[in-house]
PDB file of C-alpha atoms and ligand atoms in Angstrom:
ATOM      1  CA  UNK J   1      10.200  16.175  22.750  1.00  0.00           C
ATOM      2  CA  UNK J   2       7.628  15.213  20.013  1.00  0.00           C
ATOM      3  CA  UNK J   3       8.363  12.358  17.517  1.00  0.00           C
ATOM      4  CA  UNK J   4       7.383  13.458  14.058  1.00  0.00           C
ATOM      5  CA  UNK J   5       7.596  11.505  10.675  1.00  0.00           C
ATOM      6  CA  UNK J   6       6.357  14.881   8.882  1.00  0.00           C
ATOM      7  CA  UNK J   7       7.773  14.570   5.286  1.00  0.00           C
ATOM      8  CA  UNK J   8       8.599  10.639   5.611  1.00  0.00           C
ATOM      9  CA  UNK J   9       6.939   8.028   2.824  1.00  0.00           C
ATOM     10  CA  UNK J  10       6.092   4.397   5.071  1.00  0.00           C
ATOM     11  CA  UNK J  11       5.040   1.203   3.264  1.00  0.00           C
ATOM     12  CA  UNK J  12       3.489  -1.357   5.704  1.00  0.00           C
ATOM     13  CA  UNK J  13       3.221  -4.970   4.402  1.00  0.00           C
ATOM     14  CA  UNK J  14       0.076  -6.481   6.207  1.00  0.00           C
ATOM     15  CA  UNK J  15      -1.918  -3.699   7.427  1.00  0.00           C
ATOM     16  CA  UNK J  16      -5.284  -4.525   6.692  1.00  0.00           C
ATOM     17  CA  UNK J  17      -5.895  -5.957  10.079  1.00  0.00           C
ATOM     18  CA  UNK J  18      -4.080  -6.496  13.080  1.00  0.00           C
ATOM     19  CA  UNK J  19      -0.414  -5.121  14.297  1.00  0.00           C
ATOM     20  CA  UNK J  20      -0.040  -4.311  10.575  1.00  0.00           C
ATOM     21  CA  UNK J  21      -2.963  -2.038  10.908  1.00  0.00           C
ATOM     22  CA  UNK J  22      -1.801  -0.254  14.197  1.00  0.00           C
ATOM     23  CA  UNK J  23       1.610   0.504  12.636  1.00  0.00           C
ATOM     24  CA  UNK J  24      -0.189   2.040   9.352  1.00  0.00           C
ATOM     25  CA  UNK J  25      -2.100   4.759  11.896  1.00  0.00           C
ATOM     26  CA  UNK J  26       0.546   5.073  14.334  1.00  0.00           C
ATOM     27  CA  UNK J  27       2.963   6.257  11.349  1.00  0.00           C
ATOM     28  CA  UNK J  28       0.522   7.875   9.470  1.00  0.00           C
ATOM     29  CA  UNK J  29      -0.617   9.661  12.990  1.00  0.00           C
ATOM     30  CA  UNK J  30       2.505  11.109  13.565  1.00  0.00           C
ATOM     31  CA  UNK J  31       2.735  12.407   9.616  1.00  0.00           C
ATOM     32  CA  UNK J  32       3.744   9.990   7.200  1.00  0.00           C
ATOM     33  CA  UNK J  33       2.176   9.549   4.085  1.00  0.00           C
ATOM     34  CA  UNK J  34       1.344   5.667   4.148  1.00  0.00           C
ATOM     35  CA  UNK J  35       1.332   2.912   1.755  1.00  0.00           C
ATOM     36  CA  UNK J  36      -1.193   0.557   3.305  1.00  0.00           C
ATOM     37  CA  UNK J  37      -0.310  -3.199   1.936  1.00  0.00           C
ATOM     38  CA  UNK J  38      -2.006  -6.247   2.111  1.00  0.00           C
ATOM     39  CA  UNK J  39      -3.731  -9.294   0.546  1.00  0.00           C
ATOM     40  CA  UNK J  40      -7.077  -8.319   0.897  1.00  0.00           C
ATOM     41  CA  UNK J  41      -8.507  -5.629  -1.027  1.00  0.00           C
ATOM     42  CA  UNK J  42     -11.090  -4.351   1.141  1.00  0.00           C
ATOM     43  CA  UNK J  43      -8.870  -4.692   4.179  1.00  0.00           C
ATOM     44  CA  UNK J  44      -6.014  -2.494   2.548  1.00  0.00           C
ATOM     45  CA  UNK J  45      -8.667  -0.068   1.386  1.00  0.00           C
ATOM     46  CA  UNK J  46     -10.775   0.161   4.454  1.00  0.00           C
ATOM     47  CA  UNK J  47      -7.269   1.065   6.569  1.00  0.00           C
ATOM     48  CA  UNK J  48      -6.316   3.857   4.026  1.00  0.00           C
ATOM     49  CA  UNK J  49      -9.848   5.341   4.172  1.00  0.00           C
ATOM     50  CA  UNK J  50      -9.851   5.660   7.536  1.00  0.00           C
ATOM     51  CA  UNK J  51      -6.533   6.831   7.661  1.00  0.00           C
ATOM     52  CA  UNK J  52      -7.420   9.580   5.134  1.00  0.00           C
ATOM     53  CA  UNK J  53     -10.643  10.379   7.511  1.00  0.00           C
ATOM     54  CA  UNK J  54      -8.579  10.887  10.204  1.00  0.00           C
ATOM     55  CA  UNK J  55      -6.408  13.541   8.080  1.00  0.00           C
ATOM     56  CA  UNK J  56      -3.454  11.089   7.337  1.00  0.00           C
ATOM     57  CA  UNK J  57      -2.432  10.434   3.917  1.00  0.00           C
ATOM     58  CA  UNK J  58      -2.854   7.115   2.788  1.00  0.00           C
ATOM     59  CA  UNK J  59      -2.531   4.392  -0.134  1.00  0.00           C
ATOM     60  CA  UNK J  60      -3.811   1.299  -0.182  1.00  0.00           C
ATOM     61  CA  UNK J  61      -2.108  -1.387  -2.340  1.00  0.00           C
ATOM     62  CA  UNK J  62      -3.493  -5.122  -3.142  1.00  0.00           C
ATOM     63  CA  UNK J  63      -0.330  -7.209  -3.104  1.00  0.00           C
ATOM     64  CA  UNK J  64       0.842 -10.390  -1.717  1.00  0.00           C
ATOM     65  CA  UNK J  65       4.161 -10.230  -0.513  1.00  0.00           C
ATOM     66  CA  UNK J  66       5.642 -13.329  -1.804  1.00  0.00           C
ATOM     67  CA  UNK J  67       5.186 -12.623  -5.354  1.00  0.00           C
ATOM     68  CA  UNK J  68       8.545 -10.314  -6.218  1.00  0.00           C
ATOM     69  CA  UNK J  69       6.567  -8.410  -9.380  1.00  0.00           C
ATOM     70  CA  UNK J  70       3.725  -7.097  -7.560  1.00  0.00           C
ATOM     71  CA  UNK J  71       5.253  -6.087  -4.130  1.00  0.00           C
ATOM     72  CA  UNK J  72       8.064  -4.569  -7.263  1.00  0.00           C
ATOM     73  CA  UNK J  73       5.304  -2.875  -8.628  1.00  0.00           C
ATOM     74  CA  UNK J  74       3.662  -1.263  -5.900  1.00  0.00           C
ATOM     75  CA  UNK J  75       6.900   0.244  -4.533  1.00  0.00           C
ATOM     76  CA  UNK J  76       7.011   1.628  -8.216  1.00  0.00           C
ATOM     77  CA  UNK J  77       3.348   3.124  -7.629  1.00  0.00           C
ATOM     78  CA  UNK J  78       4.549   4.595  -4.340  1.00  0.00           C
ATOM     79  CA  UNK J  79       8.007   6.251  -6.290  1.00  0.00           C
ATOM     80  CA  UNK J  80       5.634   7.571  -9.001  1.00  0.00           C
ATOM     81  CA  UNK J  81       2.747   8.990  -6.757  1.00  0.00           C
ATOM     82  CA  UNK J  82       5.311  10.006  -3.217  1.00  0.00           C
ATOM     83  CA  UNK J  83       8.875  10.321  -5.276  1.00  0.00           C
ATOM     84  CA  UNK J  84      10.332   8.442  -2.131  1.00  0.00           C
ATOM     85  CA  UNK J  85      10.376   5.799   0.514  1.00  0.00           C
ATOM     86  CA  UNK J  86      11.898   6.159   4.352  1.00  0.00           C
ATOM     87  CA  UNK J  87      10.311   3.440   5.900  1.00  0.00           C
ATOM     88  CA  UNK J  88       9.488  -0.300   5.664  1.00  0.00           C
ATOM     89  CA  UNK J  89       7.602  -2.480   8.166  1.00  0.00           C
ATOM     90  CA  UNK J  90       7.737  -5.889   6.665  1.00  0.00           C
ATOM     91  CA  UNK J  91       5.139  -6.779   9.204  1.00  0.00           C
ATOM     92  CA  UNK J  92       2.528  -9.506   6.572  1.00  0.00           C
ATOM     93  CA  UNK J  93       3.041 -13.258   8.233  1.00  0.00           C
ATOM     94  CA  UNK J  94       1.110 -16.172   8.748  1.00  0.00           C
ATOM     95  CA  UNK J  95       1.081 -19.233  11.082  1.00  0.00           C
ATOM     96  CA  UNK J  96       0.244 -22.979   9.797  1.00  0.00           C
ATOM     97  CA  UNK J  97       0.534 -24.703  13.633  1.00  0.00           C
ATOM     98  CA  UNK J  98       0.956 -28.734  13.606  1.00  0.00           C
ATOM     99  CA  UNK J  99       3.584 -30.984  14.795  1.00  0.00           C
ATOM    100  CA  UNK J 100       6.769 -31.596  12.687  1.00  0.00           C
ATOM    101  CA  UNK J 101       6.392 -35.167  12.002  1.00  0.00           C
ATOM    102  CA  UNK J 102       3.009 -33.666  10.544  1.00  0.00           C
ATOM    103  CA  UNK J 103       4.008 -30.875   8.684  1.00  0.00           C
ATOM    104  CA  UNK J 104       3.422 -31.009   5.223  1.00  0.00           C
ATOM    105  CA  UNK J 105       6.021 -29.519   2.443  1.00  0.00           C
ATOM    106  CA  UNK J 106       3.196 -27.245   1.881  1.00  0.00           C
ATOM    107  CA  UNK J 107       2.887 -25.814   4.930  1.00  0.00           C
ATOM    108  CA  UNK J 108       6.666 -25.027   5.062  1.00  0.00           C
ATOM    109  CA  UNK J 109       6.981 -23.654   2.089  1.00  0.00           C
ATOM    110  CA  UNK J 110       4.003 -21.169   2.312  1.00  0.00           C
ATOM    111  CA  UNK J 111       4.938 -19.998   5.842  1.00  0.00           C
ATOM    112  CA  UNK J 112       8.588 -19.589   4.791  1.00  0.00           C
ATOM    113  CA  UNK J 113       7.508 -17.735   1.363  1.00  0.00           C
ATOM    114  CA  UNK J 114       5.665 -14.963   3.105  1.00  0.00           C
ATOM    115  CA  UNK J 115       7.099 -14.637   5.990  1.00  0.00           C
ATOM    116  CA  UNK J 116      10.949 -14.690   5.203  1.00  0.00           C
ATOM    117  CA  UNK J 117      10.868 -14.675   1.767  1.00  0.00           C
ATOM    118  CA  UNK J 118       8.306 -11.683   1.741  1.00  0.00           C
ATOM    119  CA  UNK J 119      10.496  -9.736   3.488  1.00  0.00           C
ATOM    120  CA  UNK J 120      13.557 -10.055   1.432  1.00  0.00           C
ATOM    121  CA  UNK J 121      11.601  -8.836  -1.680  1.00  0.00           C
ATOM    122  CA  UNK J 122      10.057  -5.841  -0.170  1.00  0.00           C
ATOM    123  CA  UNK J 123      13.491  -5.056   1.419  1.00  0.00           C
ATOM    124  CA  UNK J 124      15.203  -5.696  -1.614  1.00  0.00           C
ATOM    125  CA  UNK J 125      13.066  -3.439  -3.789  1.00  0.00           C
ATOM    126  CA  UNK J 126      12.793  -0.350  -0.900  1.00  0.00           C
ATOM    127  CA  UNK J 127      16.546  -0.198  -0.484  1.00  0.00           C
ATOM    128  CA  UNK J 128      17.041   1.300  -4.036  1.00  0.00           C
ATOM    129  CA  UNK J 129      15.282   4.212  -3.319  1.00  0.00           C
ATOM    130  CA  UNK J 130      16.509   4.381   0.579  1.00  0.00           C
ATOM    131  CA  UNK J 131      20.084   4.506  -0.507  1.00  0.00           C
ATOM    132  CA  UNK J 132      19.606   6.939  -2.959  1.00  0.00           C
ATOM    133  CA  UNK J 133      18.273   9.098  -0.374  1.00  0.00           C
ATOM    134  CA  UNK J 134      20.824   8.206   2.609  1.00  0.00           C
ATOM    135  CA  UNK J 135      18.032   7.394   4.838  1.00  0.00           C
ATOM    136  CA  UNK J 136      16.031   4.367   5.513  1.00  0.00           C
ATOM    137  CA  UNK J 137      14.494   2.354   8.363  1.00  0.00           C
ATOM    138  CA  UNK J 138      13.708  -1.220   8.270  1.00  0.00           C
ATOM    139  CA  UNK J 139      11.791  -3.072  10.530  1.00  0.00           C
ATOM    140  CA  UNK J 140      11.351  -6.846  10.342  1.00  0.00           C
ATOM    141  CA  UNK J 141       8.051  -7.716  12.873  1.00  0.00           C
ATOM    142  CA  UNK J 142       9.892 -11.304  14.079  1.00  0.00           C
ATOM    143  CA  UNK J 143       8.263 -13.102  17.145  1.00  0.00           C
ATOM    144  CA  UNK J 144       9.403 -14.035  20.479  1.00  0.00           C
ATOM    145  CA  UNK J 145       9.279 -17.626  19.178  1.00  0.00           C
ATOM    146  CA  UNK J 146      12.108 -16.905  17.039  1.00  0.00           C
ATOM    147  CA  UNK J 147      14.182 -16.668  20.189  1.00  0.00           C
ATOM    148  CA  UNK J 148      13.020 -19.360  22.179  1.00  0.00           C
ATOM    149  CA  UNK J 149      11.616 -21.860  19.653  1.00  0.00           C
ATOM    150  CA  UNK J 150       7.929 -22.872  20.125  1.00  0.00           C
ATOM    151  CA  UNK J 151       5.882 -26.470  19.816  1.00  0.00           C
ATOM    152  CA  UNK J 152       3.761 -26.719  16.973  1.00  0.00           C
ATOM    153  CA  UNK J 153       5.750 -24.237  15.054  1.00  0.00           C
ATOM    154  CA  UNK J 154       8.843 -25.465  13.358  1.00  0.00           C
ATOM    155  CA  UNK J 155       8.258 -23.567  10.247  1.00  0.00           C
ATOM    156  CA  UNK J 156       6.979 -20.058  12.013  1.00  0.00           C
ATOM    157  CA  UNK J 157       9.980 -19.919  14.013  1.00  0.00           C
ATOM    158  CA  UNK J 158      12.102 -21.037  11.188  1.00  0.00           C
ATOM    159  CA  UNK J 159      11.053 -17.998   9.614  1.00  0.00           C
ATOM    160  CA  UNK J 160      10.840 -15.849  12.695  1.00  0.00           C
ATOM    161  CA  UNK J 161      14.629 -17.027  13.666  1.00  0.00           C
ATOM    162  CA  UNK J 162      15.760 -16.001   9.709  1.00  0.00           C
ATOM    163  CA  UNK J 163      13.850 -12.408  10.517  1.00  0.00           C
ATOM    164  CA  UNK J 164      16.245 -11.676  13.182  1.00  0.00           C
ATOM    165  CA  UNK J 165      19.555 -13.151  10.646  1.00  0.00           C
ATOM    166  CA  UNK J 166      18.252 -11.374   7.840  1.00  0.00           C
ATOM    167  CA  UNK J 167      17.740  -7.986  10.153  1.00  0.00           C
ATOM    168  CA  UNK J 168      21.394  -8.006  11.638  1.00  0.00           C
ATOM    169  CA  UNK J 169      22.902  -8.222   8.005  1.00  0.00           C
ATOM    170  CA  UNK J 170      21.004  -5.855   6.300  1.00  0.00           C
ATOM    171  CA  UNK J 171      21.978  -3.226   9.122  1.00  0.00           C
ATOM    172  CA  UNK J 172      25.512  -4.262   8.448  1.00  0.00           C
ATOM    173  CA  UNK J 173      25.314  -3.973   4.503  1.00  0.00           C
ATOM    174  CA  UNK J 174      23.798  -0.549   4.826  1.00  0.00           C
ATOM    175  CA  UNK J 175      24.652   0.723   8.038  1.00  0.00           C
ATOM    176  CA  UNK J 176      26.994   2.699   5.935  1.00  0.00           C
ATOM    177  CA  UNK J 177      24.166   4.833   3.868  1.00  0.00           C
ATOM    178  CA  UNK J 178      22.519   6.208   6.979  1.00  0.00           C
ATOM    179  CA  UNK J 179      20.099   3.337   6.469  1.00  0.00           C
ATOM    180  CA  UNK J 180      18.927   1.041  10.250  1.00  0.00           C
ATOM    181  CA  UNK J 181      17.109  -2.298  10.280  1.00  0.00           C
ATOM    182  CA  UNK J 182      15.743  -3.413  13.596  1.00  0.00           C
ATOM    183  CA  UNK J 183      13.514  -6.494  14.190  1.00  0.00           C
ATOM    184  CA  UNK J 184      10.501  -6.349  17.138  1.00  0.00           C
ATOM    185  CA  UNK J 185       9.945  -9.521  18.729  1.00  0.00           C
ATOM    186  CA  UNK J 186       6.702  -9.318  20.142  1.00  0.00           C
ATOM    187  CA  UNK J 187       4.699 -11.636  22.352  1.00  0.00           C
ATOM    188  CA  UNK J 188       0.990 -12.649  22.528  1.00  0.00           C
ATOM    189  CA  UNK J 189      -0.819 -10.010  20.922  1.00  0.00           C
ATOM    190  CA  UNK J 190      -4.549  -9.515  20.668  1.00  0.00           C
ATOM    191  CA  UNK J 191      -5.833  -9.989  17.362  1.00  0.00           C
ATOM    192  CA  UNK J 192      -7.184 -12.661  15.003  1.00  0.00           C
ATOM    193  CA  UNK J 193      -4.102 -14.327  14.799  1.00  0.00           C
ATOM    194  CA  UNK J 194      -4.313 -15.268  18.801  1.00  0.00           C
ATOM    195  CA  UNK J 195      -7.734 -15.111  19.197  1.00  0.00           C
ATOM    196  CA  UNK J 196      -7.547 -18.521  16.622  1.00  0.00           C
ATOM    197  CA  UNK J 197      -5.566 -20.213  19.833  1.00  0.00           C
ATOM    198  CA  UNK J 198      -7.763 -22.749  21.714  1.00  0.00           C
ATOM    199  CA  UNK J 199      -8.947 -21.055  25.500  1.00  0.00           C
ATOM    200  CA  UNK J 200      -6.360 -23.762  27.006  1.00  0.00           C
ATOM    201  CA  UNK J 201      -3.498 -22.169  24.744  1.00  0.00           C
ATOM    202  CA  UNK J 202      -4.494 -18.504  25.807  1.00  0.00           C
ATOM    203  CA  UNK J 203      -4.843 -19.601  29.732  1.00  0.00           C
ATOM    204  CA  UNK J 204      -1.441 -21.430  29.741  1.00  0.00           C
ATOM    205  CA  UNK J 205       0.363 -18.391  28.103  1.00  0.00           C
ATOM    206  CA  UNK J 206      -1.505 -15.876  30.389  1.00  0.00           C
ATOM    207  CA  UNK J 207      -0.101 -17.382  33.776  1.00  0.00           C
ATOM    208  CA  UNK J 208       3.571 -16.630  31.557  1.00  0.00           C
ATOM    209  CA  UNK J 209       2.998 -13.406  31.410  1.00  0.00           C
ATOM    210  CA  UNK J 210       4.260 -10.990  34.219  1.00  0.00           C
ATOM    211  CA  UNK J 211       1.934  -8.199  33.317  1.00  0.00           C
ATOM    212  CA  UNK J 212      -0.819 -10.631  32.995  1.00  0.00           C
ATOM    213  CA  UNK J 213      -2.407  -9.676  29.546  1.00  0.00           C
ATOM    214  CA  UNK J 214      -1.673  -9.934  26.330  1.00  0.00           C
ATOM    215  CA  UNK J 215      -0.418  -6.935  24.631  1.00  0.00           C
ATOM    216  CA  UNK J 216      -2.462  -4.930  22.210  1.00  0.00           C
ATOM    217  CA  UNK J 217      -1.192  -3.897  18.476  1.00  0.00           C
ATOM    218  CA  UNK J 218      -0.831  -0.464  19.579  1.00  0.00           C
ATOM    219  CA  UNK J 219       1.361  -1.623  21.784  1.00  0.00           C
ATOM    220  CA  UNK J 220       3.841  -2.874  19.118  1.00  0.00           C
ATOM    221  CA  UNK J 221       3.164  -0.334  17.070  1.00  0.00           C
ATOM    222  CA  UNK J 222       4.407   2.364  19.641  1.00  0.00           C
ATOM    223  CA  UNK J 223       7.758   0.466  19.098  1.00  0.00           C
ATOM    224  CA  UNK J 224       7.717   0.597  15.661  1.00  0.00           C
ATOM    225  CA  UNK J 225       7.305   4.304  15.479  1.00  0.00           C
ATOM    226  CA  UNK J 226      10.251   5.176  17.728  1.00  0.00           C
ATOM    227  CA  UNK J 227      12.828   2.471  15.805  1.00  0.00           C
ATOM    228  CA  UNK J 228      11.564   5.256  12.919  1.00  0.00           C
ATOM    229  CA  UNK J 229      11.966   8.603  14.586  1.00  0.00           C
ATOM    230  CA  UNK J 230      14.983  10.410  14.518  1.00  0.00           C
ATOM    231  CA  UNK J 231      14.894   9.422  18.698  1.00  0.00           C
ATOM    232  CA  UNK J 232      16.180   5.619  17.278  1.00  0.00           C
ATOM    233  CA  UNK J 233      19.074   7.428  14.623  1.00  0.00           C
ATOM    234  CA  UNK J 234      22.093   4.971  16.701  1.00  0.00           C
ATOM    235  CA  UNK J 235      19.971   1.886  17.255  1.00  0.00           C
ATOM    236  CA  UNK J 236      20.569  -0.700  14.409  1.00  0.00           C
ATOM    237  CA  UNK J 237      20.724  -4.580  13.869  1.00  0.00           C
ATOM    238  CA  UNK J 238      18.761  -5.034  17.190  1.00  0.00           C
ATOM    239  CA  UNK J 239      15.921  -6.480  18.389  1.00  0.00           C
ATOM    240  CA  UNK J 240      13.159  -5.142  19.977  1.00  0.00           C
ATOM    241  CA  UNK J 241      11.238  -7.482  22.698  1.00  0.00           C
ATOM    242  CA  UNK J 242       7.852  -6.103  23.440  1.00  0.00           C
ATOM    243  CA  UNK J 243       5.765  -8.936  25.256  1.00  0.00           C
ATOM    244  CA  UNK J 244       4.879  -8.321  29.180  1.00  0.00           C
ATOM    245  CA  UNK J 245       7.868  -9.822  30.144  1.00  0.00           C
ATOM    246  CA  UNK J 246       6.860 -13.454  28.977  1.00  0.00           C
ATOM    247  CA  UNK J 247      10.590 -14.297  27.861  1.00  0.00           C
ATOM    248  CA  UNK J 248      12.216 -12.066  31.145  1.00  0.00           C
ATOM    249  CA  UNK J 249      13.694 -15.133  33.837  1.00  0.00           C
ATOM    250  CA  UNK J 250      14.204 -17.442  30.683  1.00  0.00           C
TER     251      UNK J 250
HETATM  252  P1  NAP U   1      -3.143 -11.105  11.475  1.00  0.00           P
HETATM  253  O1  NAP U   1      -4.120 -10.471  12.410  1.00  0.00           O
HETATM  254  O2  NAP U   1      -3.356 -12.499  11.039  1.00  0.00           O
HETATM  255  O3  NAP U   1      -2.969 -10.134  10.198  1.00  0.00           O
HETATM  256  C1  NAP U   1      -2.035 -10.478   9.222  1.00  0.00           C
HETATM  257  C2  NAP U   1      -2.005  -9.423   8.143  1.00  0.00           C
HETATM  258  O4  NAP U   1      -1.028  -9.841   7.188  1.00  0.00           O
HETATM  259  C3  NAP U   1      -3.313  -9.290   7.419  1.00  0.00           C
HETATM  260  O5  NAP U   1      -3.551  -7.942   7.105  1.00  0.00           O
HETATM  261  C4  NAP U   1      -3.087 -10.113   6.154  1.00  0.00           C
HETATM  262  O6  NAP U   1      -3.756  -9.676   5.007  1.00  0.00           O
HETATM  263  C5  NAP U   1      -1.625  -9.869   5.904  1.00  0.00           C
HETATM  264  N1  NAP U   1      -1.049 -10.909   5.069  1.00  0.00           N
HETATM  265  C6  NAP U   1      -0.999 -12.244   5.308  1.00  0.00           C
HETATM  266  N2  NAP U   1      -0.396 -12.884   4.292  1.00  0.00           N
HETATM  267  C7  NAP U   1      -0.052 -11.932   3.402  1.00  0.00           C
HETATM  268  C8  NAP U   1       0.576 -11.960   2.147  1.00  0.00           C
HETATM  269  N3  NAP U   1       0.992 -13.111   1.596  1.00  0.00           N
HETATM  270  N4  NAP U   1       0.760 -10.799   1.482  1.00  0.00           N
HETATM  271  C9  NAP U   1       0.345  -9.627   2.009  1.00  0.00           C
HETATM  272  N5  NAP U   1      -0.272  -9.539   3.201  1.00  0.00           N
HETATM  273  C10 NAP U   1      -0.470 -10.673   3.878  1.00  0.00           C
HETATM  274  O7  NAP U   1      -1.678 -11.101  12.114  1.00  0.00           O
HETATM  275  P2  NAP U   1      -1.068 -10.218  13.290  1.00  0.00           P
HETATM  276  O8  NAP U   1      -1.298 -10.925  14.574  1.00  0.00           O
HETATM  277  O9  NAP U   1      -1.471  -8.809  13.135  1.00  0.00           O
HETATM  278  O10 NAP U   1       0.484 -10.396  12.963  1.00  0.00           O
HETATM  279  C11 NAP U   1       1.240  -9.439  12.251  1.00  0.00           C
HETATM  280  C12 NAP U   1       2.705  -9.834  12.311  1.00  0.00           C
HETATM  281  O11 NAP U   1       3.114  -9.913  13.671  1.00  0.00           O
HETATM  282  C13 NAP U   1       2.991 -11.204  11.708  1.00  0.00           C
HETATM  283  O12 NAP U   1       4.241 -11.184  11.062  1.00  0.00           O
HETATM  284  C14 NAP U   1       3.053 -12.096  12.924  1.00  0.00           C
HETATM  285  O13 NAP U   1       3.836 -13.231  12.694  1.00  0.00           O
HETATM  286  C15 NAP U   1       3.694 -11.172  13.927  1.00  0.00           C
HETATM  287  N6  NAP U   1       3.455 -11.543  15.321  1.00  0.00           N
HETATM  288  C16 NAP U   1       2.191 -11.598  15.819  1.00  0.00           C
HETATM  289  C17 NAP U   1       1.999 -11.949  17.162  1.00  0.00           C
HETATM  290  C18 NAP U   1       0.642 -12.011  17.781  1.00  0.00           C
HETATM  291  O14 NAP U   1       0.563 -12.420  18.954  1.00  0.00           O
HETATM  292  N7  NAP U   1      -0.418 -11.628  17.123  1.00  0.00           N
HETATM  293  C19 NAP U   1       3.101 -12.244  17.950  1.00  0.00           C
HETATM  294  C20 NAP U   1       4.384 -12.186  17.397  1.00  0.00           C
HETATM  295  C21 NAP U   1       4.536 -11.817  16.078  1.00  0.00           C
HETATM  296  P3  NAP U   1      -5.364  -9.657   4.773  1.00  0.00           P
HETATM  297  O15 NAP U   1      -5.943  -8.740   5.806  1.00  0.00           O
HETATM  298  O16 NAP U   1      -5.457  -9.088   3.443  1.00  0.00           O
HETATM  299  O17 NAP U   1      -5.796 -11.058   4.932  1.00  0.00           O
END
């Protein structure tokens, strides 16, 4: 059995670089037309135009994802260019590390306004056409943090936590529409978000890890693609742990 996503529309917040990135080829590999989304112009683009070189069909869209009237508008571009949306990977986030009694209101704020916040607009804005349709998939990239709790990161695993809240009752609002919403929790994953972590950081959470590496965005993007396919149609309001086994025993 093949997974396909012929005919399906994806838009992937964050997929100039990193996981985001993986998931935008992955889908766009196995035949959807992608919306490539993120903050950086020249990321967004670069993804799209390689996507497009590889024979994919591909979008890119400058938008940050915690301002409601451009992520608004470039779901509008999408309707006008594609005429529909299947999937959304709300997948942008960012980290701002440093004790609580440190944290400034700043730092909350921000991390909770893209990575929570970001997530509600997109979500918001894709379910009109998804429930038009009576089909949708929505998946919320949360962290394993959000299930255990992590030092240094009171306001990323705030957010993280909500992810997995947020997930549950969406997939219970639209369960009813043929529409799922999953959330992936993954681990330590290699890109520039982790490869910022001091070498003491990245030793300690090695010797966590049963299968002794960190994962690679592939890796969570292979997860992403089959809470998409048809092969995920009964799976909904769940999340999906993908992290060498760090949180297994805990
Ligand atoms: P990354 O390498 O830092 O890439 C983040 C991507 O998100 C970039 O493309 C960035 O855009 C985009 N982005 C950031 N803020 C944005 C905003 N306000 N609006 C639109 N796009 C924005 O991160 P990553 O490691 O791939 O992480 C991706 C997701 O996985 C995040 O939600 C992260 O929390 C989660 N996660 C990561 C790990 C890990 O180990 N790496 C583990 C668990 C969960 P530009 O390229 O334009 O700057």
């Amino acid at each position: 059995m093949t997974i396909t996503l012929e005919g399906r529309v994806a838009l992937v917040t964050g997929a100039g670089r990193g996981i985001g990135e993986a998931i935008a080829r992955t889908l766009a590999t196995a035949g959807a037309r992608v919306a490539v989304l993120s903050r950086t112009e020249a990321n967004a683009q670069q993804v799209a135009h390689q996507i497009r070189e590889a024979g994919g069909e591909a979008m890119a869209i400058t938008a940050d994802v915690s301002d409601a009237s451009a992520v608004e508008k470039a779901i509008e571009t999408l309707l006008e260019r594609w005429e529909r949306l299947d999937i959304l990977v709300n997948n942008a986030g960012i980290t701002r590390d440093t004790l609580l009694l440190r944290m400034k209101d700043e730092d909350w704020d921000r991390v909770l306004e893209v990575n929570l916040r970001g997530a509600f607009i997109a979500t918001r804005a894709a379910l009109k056409p998804m429930l038009r349709q009576r089909w949708g998939r929505i998946i919320n990239i949360s962290s394993v943090v959000g299930l255990t709790g992590n030092v240094g990161q009171a306001n990323y695993v705030a957010s993280k936590a909500a992810l997995i809240g947020f997930t549950r009752t969406v997939a219970l609002e639209v369960g009813s529409r043929n529409i799922t919403c999953n959330a992936i929790a993954p681990g330590l994953i290699e890109t520039d978000m982790t490869r910022a972590l001091s070498e003491q950081v990245r030793e300690y959470a090695l010797q966590r890890i049963p299968l002794g590496r960190f994962g690679t965005p592939n890796e969570v993007a292979f997860g992403v693609l089959f809470l998409c396919s048809e092969l995920a149609s009964y799976i909904t309001g769940q999340v999906l742990i993908i992290d060498g086994g760090l949180t297994a025993g805990l």
